[in-house]
Every structure is written in structure tokens, then in C-alpha cells.
Coordinates of C-alpha atoms in Angstrom, one line a residue:
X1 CA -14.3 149.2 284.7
X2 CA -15.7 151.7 282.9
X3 CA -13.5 151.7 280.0
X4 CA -15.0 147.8 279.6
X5 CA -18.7 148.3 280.1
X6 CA -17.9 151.3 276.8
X7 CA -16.1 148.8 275.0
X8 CA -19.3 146.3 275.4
X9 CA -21.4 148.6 274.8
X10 CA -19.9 149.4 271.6
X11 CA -19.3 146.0 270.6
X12 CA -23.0 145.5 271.3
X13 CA -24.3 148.8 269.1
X14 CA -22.0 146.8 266.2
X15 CA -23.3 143.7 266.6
X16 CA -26.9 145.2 266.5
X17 CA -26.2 146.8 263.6
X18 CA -24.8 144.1 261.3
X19 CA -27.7 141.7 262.7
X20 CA -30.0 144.4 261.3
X21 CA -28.1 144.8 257.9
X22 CA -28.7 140.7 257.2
X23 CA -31.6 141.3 255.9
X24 CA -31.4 144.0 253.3
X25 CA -28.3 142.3 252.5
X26 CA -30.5 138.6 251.2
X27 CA -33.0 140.6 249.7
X28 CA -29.6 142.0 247.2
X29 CA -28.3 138.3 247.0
X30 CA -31.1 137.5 244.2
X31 CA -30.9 140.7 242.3
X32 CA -27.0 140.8 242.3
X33 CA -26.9 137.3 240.5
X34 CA -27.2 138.7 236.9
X35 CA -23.6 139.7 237.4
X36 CA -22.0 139.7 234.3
X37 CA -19.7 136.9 234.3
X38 CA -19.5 133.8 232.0
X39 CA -23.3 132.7 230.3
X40 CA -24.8 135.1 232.3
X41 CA -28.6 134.3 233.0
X42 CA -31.4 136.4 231.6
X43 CA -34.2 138.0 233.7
X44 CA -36.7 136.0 232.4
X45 CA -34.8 132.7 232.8
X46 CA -34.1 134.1 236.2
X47 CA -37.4 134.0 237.6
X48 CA -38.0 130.5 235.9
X49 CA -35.0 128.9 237.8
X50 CA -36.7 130.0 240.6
X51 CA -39.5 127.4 239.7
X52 CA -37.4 125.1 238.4
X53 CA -35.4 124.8 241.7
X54 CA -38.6 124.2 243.8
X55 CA -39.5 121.6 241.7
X56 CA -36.3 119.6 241.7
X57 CA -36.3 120.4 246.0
X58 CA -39.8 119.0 246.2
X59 CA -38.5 115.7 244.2
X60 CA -35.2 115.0 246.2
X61 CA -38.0 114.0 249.0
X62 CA -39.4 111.8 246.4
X63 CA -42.8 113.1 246.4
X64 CA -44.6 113.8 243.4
X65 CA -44.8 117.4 242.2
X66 CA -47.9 119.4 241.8
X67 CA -48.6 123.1 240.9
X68 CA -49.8 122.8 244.5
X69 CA -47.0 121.6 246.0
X70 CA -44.9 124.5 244.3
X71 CA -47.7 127.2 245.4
X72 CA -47.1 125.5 248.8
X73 CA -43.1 125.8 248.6
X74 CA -42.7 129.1 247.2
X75 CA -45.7 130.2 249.8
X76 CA -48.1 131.7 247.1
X77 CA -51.4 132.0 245.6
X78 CA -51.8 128.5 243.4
X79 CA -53.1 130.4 240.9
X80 CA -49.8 132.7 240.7
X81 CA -47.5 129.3 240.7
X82 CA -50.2 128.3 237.8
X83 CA -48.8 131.4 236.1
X84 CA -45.1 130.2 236.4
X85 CA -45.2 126.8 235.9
X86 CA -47.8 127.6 232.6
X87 CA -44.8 129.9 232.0
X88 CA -41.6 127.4 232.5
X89 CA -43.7 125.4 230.3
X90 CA -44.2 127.3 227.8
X91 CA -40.4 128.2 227.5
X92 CA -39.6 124.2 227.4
X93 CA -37.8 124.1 230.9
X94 CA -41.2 121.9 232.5
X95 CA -43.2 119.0 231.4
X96 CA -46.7 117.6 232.8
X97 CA -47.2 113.9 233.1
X98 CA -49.7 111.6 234.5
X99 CA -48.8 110.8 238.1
X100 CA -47.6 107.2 238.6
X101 CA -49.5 107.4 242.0
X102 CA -52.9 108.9 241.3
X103 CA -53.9 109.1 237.6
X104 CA -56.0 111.6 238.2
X105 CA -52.9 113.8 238.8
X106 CA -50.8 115.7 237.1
X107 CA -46.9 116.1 237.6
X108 CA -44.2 118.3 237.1
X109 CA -40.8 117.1 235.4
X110 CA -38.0 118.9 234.6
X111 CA -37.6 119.0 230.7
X112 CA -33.8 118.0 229.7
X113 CA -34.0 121.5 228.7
X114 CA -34.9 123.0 231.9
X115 CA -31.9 120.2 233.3
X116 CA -29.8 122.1 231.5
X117 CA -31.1 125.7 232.6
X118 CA -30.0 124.3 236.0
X119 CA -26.8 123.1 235.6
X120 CA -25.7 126.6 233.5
X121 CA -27.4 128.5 236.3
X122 CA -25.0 126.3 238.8
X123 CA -21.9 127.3 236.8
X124 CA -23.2 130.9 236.9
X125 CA -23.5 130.8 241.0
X126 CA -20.4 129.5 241.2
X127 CA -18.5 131.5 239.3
X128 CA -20.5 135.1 240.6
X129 CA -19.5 133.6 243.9
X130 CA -15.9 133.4 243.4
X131 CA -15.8 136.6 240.9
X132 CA -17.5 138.5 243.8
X133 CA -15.0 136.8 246.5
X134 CA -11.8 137.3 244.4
X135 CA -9.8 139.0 246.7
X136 CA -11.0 137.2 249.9
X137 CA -8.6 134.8 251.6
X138 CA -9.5 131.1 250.6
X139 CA -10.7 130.5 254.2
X140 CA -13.4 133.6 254.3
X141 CA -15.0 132.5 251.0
X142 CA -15.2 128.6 251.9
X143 CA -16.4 130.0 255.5
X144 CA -19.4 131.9 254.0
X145 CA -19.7 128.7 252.1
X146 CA -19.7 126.5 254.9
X147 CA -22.1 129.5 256.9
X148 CA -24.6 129.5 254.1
X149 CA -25.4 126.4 253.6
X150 CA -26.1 126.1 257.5
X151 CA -28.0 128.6 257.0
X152 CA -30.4 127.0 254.2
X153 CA -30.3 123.8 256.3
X154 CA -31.3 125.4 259.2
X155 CA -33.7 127.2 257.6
X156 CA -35.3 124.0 255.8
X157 CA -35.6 122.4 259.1
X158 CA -37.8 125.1 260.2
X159 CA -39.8 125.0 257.4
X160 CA -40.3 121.0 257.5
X161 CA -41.2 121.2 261.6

């Protein structure tokens, strides 16, 4: 009996661990993605995809997209997603238009430059993904896929409740 109440002790201790090494181990997921593979993505454009991805999230739901509903999204000041949308402008990846709803509004679109950001920054994920999961069996890297994107959805949901 005692050799089993060691074993789940252990097994416990290992768990605890890894649970606590999840963390750390998102916050590297972002920084890591500037692995030099094919069209690799600069620093600056980094950031900006960032942006550009909230904006194309808040649109799926088809609502309209302010600097406010990005400030909201990305949970900061609206004066610092000001800064980065003025910025993702600037660099041609966003447009403002006059919103369809409320004319008093303005909108965020992505430019077909800033489409394009977003589809290379695609092809970069995917192939960092399977550059980083090169030796993994075929199964481990579509089930950290499949665990992932749970993971987001999951996540998501929280966020909406």
C-alpha cells in the first residue's frame, strides 16, 4: 500500500509541476514566433498583427470595429489601442471609414495590405509550428493542435460569459 500512496504522490508532485510550467511556457509562445523560417515576420509587423487579428475577431461577430472595441479586446487603456491602431495605420495594414450604422462613428477595416500581412503571418504559424514539431509523431502535433484550439475556444467562451 505504501509503495502506491509514493507512486501518487509522485505522480501528483509531476502533475503540479507541469500545471505550474503552463504558464511561463504561453508567455514564450509569442516571443518564439520570429523563428526564422520561410518570410519570417518582423518585430514591428509583429506587434501590428496583434491589432490586426483583434480586429478581424471583433468582425467575424459582425459588429462594427472601434478603437474602443479593440481597447476592450486586447483589455487596455483606449488611449494605448489609439497608439496601435494610429500605428497599423500609419504602416497601411488599417483603414478608418464611416460606420454604415452610426455616421457619427468611425470604423476599422483591414487594408488589402494588412489582408495580406495576415495571410503571410498564417503561413509563418504554420510552418514555425511544424518546423518546431518536426520530429513529433503525426498524432502529438495534430493533438496539440486539436488541444489548443480547445483551449482558445474555451477560453473565448469565458471571455464572452
Amino acid at each position: 500500500m505504501k509503495n502506491h500512496e509514493a507512486e501518487t504522490a509522485v505522480e501528483a508532485a509531476v502533475a503540479e509541476e507541469l500545471l505550474n510550467a503552463v504558464g511561463p511556457a504561453f508567455g514564450k509562445l509569442r516571443r518564439s514566433s520570429l523563428l526564422e523560417v520561410e518570410n519570417p515576420i518582423s518585430q514591428k509587423d509583429l506587434g501590428r498583427t496583434l491589432v490586426l487579428n483583434v480586429v478581424l475577431e471583433i468582425a467575424q461577430d459582425d459588429t462594427e470595429v472601434t478603437v474602443g472595441a479593440v481597447a476592450s479586446h486586447l483589455g487596455v487603456d483606449p488611449s494605448v489601442a489609439s497608439r496601435m491602431v494610429s500605428d497599423c495605420i500609419s504602416a497601411g495594414y488599417l483603414v478608418r471609414a464611416a460606420s454604415q450604422r452610426d455616421g457619427r462613428r468611425t470604423v476599422l477595416h483591414l487594408s488589402p495590405e494588412g489582408e495580406e500581412l495576415m495571410a503571410r503571418f498564417r503561413r509563418h504559424q504554420r510552418s514555425a509550428y511544424e518546423h518546431i514539431t518536426a520530429d513529433w509523431s503525426e498524432r502529438d502535433r495534430l493533438e496539440l493542435a486539436r488541444l489548443m484550439v480547445k483551449y482558445v475556444a474555451a477560453q473565448e467562451a469565458l471571455r464572452r460569459a
